PDB file of C-alpha atoms in Angstrom:
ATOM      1  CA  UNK A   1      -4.506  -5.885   9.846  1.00 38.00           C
ATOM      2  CA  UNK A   2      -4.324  -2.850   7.777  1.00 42.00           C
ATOM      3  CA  UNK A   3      -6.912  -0.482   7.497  1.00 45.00           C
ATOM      4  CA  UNK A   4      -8.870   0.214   4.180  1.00 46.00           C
ATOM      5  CA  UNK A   5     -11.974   2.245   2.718  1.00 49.00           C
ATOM      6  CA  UNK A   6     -14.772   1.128   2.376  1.00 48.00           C
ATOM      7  CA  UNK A   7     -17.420   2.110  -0.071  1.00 48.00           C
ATOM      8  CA  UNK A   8     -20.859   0.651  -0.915  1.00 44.00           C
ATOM      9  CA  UNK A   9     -22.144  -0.318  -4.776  1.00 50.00           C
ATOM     10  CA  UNK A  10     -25.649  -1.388  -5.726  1.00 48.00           C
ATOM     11  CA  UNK A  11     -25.640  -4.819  -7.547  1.00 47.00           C
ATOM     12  CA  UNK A  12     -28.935  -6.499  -8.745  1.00 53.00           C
ATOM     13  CA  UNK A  13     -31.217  -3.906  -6.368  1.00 53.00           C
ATOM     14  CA  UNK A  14     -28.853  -4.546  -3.208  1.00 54.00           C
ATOM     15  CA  UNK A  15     -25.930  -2.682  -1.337  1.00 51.00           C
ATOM     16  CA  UNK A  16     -23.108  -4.354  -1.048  1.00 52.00           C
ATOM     17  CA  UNK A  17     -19.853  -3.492   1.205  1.00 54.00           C
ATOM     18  CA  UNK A  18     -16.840  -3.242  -1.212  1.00 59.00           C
ATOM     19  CA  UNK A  19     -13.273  -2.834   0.545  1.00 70.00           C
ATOM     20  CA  UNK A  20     -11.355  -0.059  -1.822  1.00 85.00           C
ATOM     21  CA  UNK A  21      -7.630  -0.529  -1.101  1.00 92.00           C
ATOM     22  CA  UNK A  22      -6.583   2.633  -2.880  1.00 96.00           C
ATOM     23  CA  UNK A  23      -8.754   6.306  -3.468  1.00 97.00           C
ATOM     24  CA  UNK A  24      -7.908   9.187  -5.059  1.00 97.00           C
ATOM     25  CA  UNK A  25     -10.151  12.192  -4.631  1.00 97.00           C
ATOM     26  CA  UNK A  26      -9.611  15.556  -6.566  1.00 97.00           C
ATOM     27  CA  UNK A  27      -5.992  14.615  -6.906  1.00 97.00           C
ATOM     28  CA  UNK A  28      -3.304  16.912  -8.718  1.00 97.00           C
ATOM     29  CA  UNK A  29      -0.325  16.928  -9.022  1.00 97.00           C
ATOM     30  CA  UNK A  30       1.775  20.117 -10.528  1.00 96.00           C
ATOM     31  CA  UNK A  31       5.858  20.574 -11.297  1.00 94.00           C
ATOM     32  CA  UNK A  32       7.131  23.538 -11.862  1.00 92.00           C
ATOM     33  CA  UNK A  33       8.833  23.954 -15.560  1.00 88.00           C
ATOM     34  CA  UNK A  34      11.230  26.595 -15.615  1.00 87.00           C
ATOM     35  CA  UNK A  35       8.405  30.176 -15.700  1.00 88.00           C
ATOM     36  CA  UNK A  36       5.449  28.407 -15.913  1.00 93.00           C
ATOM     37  CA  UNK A  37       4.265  25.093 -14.625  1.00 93.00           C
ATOM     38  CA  UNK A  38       3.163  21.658 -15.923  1.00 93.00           C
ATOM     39  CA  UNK A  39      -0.055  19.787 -14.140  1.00 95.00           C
ATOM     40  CA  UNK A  40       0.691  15.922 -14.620  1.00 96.00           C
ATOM     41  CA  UNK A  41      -2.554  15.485 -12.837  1.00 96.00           C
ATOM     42  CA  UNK A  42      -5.534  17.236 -12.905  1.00 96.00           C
ATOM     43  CA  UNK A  43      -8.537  15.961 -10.564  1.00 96.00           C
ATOM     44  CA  UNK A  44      -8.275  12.377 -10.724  1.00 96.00           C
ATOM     45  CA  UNK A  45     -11.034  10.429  -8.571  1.00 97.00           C
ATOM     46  CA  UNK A  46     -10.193   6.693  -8.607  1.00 95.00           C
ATOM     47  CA  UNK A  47     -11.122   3.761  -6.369  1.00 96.00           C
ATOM     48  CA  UNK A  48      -9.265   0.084  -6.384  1.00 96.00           C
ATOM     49  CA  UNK A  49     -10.444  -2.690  -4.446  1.00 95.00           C
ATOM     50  CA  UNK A  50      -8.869  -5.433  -2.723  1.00 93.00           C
ATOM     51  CA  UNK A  51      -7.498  -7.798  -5.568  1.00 94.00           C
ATOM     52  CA  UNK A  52      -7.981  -5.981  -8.602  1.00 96.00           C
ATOM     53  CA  UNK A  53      -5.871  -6.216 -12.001  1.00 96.00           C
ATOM     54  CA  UNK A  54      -5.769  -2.870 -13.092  1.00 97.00           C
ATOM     55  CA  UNK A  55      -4.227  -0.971 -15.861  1.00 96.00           C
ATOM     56  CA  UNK A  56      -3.497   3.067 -16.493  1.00 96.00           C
ATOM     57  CA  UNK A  57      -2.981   3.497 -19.785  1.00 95.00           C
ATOM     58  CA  UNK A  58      -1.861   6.109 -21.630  1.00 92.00           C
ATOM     59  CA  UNK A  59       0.729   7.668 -23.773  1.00 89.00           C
ATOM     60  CA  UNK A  60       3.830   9.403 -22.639  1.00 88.00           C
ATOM     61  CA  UNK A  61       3.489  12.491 -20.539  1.00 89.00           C
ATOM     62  CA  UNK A  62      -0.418  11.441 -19.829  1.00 93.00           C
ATOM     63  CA  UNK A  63      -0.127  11.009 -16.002  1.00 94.00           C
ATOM     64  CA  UNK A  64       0.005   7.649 -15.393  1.00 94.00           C
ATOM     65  CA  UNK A  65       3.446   6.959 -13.981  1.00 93.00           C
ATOM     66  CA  UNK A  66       3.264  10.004 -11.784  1.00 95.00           C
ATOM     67  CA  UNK A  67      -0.282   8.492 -10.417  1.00 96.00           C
ATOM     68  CA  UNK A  68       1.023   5.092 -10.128  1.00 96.00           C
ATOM     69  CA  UNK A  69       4.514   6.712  -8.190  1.00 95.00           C
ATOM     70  CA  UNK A  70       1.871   8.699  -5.477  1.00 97.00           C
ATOM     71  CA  UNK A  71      -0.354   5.747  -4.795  1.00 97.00           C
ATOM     72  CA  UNK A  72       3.458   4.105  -4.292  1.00 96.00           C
ATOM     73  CA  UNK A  73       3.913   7.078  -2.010  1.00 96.00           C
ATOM     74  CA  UNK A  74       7.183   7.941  -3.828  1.00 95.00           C
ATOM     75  CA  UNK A  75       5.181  11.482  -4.580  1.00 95.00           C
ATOM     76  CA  UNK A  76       2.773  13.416  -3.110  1.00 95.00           C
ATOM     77  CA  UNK A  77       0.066  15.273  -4.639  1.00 96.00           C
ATOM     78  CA  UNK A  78       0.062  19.424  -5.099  1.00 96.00           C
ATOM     79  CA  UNK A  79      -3.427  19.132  -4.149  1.00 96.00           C
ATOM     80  CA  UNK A  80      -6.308  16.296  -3.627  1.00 96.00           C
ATOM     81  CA  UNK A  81      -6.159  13.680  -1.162  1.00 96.00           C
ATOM     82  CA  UNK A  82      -4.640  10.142  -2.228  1.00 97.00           C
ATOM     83  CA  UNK A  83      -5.345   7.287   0.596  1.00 97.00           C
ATOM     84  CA  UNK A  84      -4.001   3.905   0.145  1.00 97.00           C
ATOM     85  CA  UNK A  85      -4.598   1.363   3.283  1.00 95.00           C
ATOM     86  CA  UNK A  86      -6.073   3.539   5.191  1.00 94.00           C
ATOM     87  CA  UNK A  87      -3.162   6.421   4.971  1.00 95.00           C
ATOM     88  CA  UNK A  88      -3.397   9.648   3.574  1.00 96.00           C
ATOM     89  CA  UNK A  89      -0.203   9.688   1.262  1.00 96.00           C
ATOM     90  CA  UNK A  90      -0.395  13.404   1.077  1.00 96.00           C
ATOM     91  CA  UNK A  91       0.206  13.416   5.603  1.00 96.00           C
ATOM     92  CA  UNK A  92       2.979  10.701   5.669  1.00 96.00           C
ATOM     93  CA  UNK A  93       6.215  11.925   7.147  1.00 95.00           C
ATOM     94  CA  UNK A  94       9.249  10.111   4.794  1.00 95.00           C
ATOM     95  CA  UNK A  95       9.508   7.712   7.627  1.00 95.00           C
ATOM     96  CA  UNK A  96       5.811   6.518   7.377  1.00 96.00           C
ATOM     97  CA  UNK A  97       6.084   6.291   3.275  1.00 96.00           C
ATOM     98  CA  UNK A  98       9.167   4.258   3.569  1.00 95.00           C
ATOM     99  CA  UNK A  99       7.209   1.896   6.021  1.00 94.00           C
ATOM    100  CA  UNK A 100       4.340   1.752   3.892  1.00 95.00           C
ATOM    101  CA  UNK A 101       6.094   0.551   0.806  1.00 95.00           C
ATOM    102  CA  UNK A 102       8.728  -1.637   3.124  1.00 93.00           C
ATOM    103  CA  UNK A 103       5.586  -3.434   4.811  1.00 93.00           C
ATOM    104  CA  UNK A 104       2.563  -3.502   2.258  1.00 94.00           C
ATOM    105  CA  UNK A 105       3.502  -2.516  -1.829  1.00 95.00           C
ATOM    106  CA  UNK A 106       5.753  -4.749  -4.056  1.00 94.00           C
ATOM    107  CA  UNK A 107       7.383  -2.879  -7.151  1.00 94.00           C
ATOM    108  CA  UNK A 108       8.095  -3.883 -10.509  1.00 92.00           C
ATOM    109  CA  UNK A 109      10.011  -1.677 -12.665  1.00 86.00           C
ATOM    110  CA  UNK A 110      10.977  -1.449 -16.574  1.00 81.00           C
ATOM    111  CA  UNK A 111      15.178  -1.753 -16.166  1.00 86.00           C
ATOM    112  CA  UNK A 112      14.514  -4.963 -13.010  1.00 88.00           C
ATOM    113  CA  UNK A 113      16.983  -2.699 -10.983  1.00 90.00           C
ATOM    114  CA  UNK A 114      18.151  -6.367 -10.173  1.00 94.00           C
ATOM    115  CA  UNK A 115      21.782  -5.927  -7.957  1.00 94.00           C
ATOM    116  CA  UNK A 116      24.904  -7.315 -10.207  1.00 95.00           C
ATOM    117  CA  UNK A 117      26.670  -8.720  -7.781  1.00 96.00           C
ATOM    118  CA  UNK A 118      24.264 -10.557  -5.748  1.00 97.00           C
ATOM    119  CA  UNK A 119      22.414 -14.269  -6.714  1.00 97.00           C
ATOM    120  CA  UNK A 120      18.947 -14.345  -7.498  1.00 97.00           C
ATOM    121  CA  UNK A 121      18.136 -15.411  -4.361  1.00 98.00           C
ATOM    122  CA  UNK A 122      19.764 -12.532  -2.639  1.00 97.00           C
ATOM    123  CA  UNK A 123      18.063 -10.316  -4.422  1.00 97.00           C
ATOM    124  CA  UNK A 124      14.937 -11.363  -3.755  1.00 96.00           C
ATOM    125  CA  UNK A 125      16.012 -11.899   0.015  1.00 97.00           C
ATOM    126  CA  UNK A 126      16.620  -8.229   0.238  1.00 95.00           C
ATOM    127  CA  UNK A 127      13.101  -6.764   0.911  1.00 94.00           C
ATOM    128  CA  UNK A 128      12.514  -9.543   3.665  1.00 95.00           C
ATOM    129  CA  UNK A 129      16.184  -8.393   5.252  1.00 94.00           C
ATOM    130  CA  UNK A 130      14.555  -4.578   5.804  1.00 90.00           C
ATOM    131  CA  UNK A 131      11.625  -6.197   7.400  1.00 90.00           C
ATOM    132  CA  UNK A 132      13.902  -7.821   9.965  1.00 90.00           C
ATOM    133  CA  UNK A 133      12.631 -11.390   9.173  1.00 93.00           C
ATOM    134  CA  UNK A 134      14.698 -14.524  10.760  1.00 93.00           C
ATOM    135  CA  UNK A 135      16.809 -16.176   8.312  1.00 95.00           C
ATOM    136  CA  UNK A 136      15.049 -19.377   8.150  1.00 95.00           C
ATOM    137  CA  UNK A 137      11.609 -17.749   7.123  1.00 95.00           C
ATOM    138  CA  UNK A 138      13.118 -15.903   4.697  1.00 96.00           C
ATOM    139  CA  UNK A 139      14.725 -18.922   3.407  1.00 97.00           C
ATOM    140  CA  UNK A 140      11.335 -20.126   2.992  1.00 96.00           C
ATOM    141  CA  UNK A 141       9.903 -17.031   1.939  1.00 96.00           C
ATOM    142  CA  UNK A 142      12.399 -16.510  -1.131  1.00 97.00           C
ATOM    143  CA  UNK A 143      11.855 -20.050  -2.257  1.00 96.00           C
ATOM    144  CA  UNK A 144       8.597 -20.004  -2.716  1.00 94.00           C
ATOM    145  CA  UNK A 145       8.588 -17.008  -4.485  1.00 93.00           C
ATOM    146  CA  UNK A 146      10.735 -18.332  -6.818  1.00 95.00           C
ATOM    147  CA  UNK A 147       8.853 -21.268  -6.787  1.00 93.00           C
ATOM    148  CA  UNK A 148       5.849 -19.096  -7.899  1.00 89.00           C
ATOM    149  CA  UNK A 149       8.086 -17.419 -10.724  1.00 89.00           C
ATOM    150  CA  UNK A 150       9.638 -20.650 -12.355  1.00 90.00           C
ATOM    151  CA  UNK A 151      12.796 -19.587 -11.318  1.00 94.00           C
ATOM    152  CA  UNK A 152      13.816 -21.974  -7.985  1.00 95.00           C
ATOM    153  CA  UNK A 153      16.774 -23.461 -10.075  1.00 96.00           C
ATOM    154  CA  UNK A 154      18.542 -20.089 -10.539  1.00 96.00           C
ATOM    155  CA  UNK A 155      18.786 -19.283  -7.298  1.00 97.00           C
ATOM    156  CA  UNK A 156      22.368 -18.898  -7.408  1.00 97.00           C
ATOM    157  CA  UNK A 157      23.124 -17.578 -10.509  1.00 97.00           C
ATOM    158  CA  UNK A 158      23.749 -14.094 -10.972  1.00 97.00           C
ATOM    159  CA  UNK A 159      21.830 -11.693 -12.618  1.00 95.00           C
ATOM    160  CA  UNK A 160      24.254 -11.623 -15.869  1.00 95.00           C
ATOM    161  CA  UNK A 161      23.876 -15.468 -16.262  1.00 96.00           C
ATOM    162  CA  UNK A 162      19.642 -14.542 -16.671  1.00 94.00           C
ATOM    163  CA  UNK A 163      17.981 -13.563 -19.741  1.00 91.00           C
ATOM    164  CA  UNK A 164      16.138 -11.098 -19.933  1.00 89.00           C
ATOM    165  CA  UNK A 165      12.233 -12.676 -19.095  1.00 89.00           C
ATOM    166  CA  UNK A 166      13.930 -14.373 -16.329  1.00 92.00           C
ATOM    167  CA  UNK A 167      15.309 -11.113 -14.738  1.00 92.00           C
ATOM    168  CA  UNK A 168      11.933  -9.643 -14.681  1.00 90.00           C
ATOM    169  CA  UNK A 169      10.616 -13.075 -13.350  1.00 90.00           C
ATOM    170  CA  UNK A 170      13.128 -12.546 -10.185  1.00 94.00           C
ATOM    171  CA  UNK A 171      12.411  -8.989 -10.143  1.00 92.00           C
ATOM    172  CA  UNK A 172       8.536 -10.341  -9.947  1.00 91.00           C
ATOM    173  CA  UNK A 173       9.875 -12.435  -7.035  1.00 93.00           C
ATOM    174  CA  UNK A 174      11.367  -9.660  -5.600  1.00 95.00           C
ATOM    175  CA  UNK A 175       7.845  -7.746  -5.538  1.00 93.00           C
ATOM    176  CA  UNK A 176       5.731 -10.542  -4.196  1.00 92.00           C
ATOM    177  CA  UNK A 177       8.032 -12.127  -1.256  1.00 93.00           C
ATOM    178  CA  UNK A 178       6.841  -9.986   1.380  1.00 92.00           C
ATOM    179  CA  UNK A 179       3.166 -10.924  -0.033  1.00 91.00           C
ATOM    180  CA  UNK A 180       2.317  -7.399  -0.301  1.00 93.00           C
ATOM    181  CA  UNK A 181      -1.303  -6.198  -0.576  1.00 94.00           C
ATOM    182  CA  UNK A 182      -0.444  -4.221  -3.577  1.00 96.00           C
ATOM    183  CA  UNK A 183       2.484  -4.623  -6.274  1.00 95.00           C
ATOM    184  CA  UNK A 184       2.743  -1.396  -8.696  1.00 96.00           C
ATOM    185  CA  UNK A 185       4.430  -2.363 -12.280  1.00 94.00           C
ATOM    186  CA  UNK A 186       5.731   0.666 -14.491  1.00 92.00           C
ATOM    187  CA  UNK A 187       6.170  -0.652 -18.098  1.00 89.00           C
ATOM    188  CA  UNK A 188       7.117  -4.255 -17.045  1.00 89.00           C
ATOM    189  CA  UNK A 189       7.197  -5.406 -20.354  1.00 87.00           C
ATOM    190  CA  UNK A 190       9.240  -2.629 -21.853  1.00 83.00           C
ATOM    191  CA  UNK A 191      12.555  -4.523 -22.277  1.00 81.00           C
ATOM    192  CA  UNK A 192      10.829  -7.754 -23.130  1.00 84.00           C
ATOM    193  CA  UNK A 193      10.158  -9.638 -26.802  1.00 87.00           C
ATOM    194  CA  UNK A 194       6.808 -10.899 -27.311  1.00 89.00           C
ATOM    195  CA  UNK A 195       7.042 -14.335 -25.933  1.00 88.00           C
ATOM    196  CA  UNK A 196       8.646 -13.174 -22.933  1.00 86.00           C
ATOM    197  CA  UNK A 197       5.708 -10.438 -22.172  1.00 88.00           C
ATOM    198  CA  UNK A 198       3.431 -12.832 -22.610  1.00 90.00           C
ATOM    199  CA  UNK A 199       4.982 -15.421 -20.135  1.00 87.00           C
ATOM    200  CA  UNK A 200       5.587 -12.660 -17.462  1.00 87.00           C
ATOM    201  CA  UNK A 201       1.880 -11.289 -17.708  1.00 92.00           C
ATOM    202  CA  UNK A 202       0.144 -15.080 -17.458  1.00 91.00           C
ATOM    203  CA  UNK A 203       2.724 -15.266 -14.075  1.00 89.00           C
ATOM    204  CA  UNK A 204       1.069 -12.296 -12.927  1.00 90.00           C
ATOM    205  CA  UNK A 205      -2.339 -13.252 -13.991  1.00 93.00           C
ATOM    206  CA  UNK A 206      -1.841 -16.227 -11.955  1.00 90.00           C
ATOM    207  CA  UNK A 207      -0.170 -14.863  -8.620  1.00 89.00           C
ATOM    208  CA  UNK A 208      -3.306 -12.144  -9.108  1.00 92.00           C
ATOM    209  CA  UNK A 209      -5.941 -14.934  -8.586  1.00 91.00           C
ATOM    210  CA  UNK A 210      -3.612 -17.461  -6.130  1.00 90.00           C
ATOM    211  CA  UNK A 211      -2.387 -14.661  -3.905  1.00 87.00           C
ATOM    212  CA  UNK A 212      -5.150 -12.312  -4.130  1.00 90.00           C
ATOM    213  CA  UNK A 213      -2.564  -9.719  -4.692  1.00 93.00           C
ATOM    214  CA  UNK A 214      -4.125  -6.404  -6.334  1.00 96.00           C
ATOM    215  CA  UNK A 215      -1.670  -5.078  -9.490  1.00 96.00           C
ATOM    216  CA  UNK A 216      -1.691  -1.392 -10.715  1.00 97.00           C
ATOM    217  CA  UNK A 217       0.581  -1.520 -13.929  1.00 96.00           C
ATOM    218  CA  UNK A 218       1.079   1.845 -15.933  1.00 95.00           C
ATOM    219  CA  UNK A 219       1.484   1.266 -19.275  1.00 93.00           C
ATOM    220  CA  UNK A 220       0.996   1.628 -22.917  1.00 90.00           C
ATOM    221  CA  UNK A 221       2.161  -2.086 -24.651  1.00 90.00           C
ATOM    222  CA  UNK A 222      -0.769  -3.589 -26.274  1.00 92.00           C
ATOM    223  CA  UNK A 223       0.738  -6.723 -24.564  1.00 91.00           C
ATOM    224  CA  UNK A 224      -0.318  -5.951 -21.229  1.00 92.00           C
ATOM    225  CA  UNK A 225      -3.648  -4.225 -21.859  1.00 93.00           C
ATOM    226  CA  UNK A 226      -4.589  -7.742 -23.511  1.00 94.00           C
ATOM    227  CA  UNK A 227      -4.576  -9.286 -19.956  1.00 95.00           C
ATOM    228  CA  UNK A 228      -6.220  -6.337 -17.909  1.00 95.00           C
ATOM    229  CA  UNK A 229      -9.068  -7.082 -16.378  1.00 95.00           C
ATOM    230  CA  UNK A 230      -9.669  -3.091 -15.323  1.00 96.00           C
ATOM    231  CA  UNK A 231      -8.464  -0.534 -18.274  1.00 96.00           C
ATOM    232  CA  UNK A 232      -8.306   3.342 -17.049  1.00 97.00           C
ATOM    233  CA  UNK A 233      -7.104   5.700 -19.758  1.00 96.00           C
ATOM    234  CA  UNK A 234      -5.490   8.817 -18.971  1.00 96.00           C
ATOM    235  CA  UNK A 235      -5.121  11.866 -21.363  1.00 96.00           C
ATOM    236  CA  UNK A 236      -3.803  14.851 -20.054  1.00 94.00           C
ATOM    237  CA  UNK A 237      -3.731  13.793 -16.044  1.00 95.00           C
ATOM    238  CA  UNK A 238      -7.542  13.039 -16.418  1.00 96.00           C
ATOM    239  CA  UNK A 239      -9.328  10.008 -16.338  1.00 96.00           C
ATOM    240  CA  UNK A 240     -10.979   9.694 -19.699  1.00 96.00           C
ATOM    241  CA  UNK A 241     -12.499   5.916 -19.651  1.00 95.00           C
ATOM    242  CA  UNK A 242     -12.644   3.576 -16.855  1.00 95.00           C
ATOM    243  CA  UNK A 243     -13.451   0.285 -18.238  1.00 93.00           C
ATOM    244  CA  UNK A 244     -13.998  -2.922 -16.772  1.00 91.00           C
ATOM    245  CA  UNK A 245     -12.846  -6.316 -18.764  1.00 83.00           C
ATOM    246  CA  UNK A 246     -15.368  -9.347 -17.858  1.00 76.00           C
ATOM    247  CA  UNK A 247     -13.402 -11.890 -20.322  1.00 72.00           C
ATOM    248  CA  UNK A 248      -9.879 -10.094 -21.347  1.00 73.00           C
ATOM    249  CA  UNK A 249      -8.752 -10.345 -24.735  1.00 63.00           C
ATOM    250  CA  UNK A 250      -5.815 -12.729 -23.778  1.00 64.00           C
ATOM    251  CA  UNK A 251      -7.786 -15.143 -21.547  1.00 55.00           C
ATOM    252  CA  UNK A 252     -11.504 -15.535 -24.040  1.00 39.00           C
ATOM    253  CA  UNK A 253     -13.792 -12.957 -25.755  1.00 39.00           C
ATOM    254  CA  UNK A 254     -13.540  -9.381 -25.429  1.00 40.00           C
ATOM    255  CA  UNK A 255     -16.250  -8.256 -23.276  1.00 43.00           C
ATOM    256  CA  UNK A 256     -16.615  -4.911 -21.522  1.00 46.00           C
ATOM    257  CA  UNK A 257     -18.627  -2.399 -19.775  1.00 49.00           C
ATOM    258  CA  UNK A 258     -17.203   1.497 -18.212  1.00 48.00           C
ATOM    259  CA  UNK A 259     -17.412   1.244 -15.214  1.00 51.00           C
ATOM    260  CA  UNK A 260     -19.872   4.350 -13.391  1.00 43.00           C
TER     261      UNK A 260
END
């Protein structure tokens, strides 16, 4: 079982024990940009719990994908303190990040980084084949997660023979067949027409609330903030509104509240 924080919110005149998969406290992160420097992110406190649907939204150059890339511990923070499952992303050794994301974060990314010359179901095989699992589980494994994604008929087709929806369905897969505690999507929608966006964010919606599987997406398509159920904006590596969705706009009504 992996470790997590824990934090306590009043609801209705009671405390209540909430399980916060991911904080951030005080977190920055600066580059250096030629003489001078550039800070991407500039004291961010954030908390996500256990199961959340979350998006950081943003235009270009406002932080988000260089928060979403530490809580992935591809980065570390220039100062601040960024714990997801219990780790301190800012102490890991390269060895320990790699773990984490091989053991505990799925990732969805813009391009599907799908490999050409492998089938779908190799492809999505290939994060269970780091984790050393036997090749009958992962047979299973794989299969259900293209079960999940629509997609168990493709399994040996390559990724040329896909459109494009149904590469970023198998790169969905490819997230989610480890079952992961938390999958991190940058632009998922980018390379997608309408109908297709739509399809692959009611997927998500759905493996969200069957496999309790918290999402962090950074993003700025209209498309996916429809279906958020958490909306943080970032301007200038701050956190400017923090809004929780009760009914998003994609699933009935359009009610919301910031969240404190």
């Amino acid at each position: 079982m992996t470790k997590s924080s824990v934090r306590r919110r009043a609801t209705g005149g009671q405390t209540v024990q909430i399980e916060a998969l991911i904080t951030t406290t005080d977190l920055e992160k600066i580059y250096p940009l030629g003489l001078t420097t550039l800070k991407a992110l500039d004291r961010v406190n954030l908390s996500v719990e256990r199961g959340e649907f979350v998006g950081l939204v943003g235009p270009s150059g406002s932080g988000k994908t260089t928060l979403l890339n530490i809580i992935g511990s591809l980065d570390a923070p220039t100062s601040g303190s960024a714990e997801v499952l219990g780790r301190k992303i800012e102490s890991l050794s390269h060895k320990e990040a790699a773990k984490l994301r091989k053991d505990h974060i799925g990732f969805i990314f813009q391009t599907f980084n799908l490999l050409p010359v492998y089938t779908v179901f190799e492809n999505v095989e290939f994060p269970l084949l780091l984790q050393g699992i036997d090749s009958s589980e992962r047979t299973k494994l794989v299969m259900d997660a293209l079960e999940w994604v629509g997609l168990a008929d493709r399994a040996d087709s390559k990724p040329a023979q896909l459109s494009g929806g149904e590469s970023q369905r198998v790169a969905i897969a490819r997230a989610i067949v480890k079952k992961p505690e938390i999958v991190l999507a940058d632009e998922p929608t980018a390379n997608l027409d309408a109908a297709n966006s739509h399809h692959i964010m009611k997927t998500m919606v759905q493996l969200n609330k069957e496999l309790k599987v918290t999402f962090i997406f950074a993003t700025h398509d209209e498309k996916v903030i429809a279906y958020l159920k958490r909306k943080i904006t970032l301007v200038d590596g701050r956190i400017a509104k923090d809004e929780i969705r009760e009914k998003p706009a994609r699933t009935a009504g359009s009610g919301r509240k910031t969240r404190t």
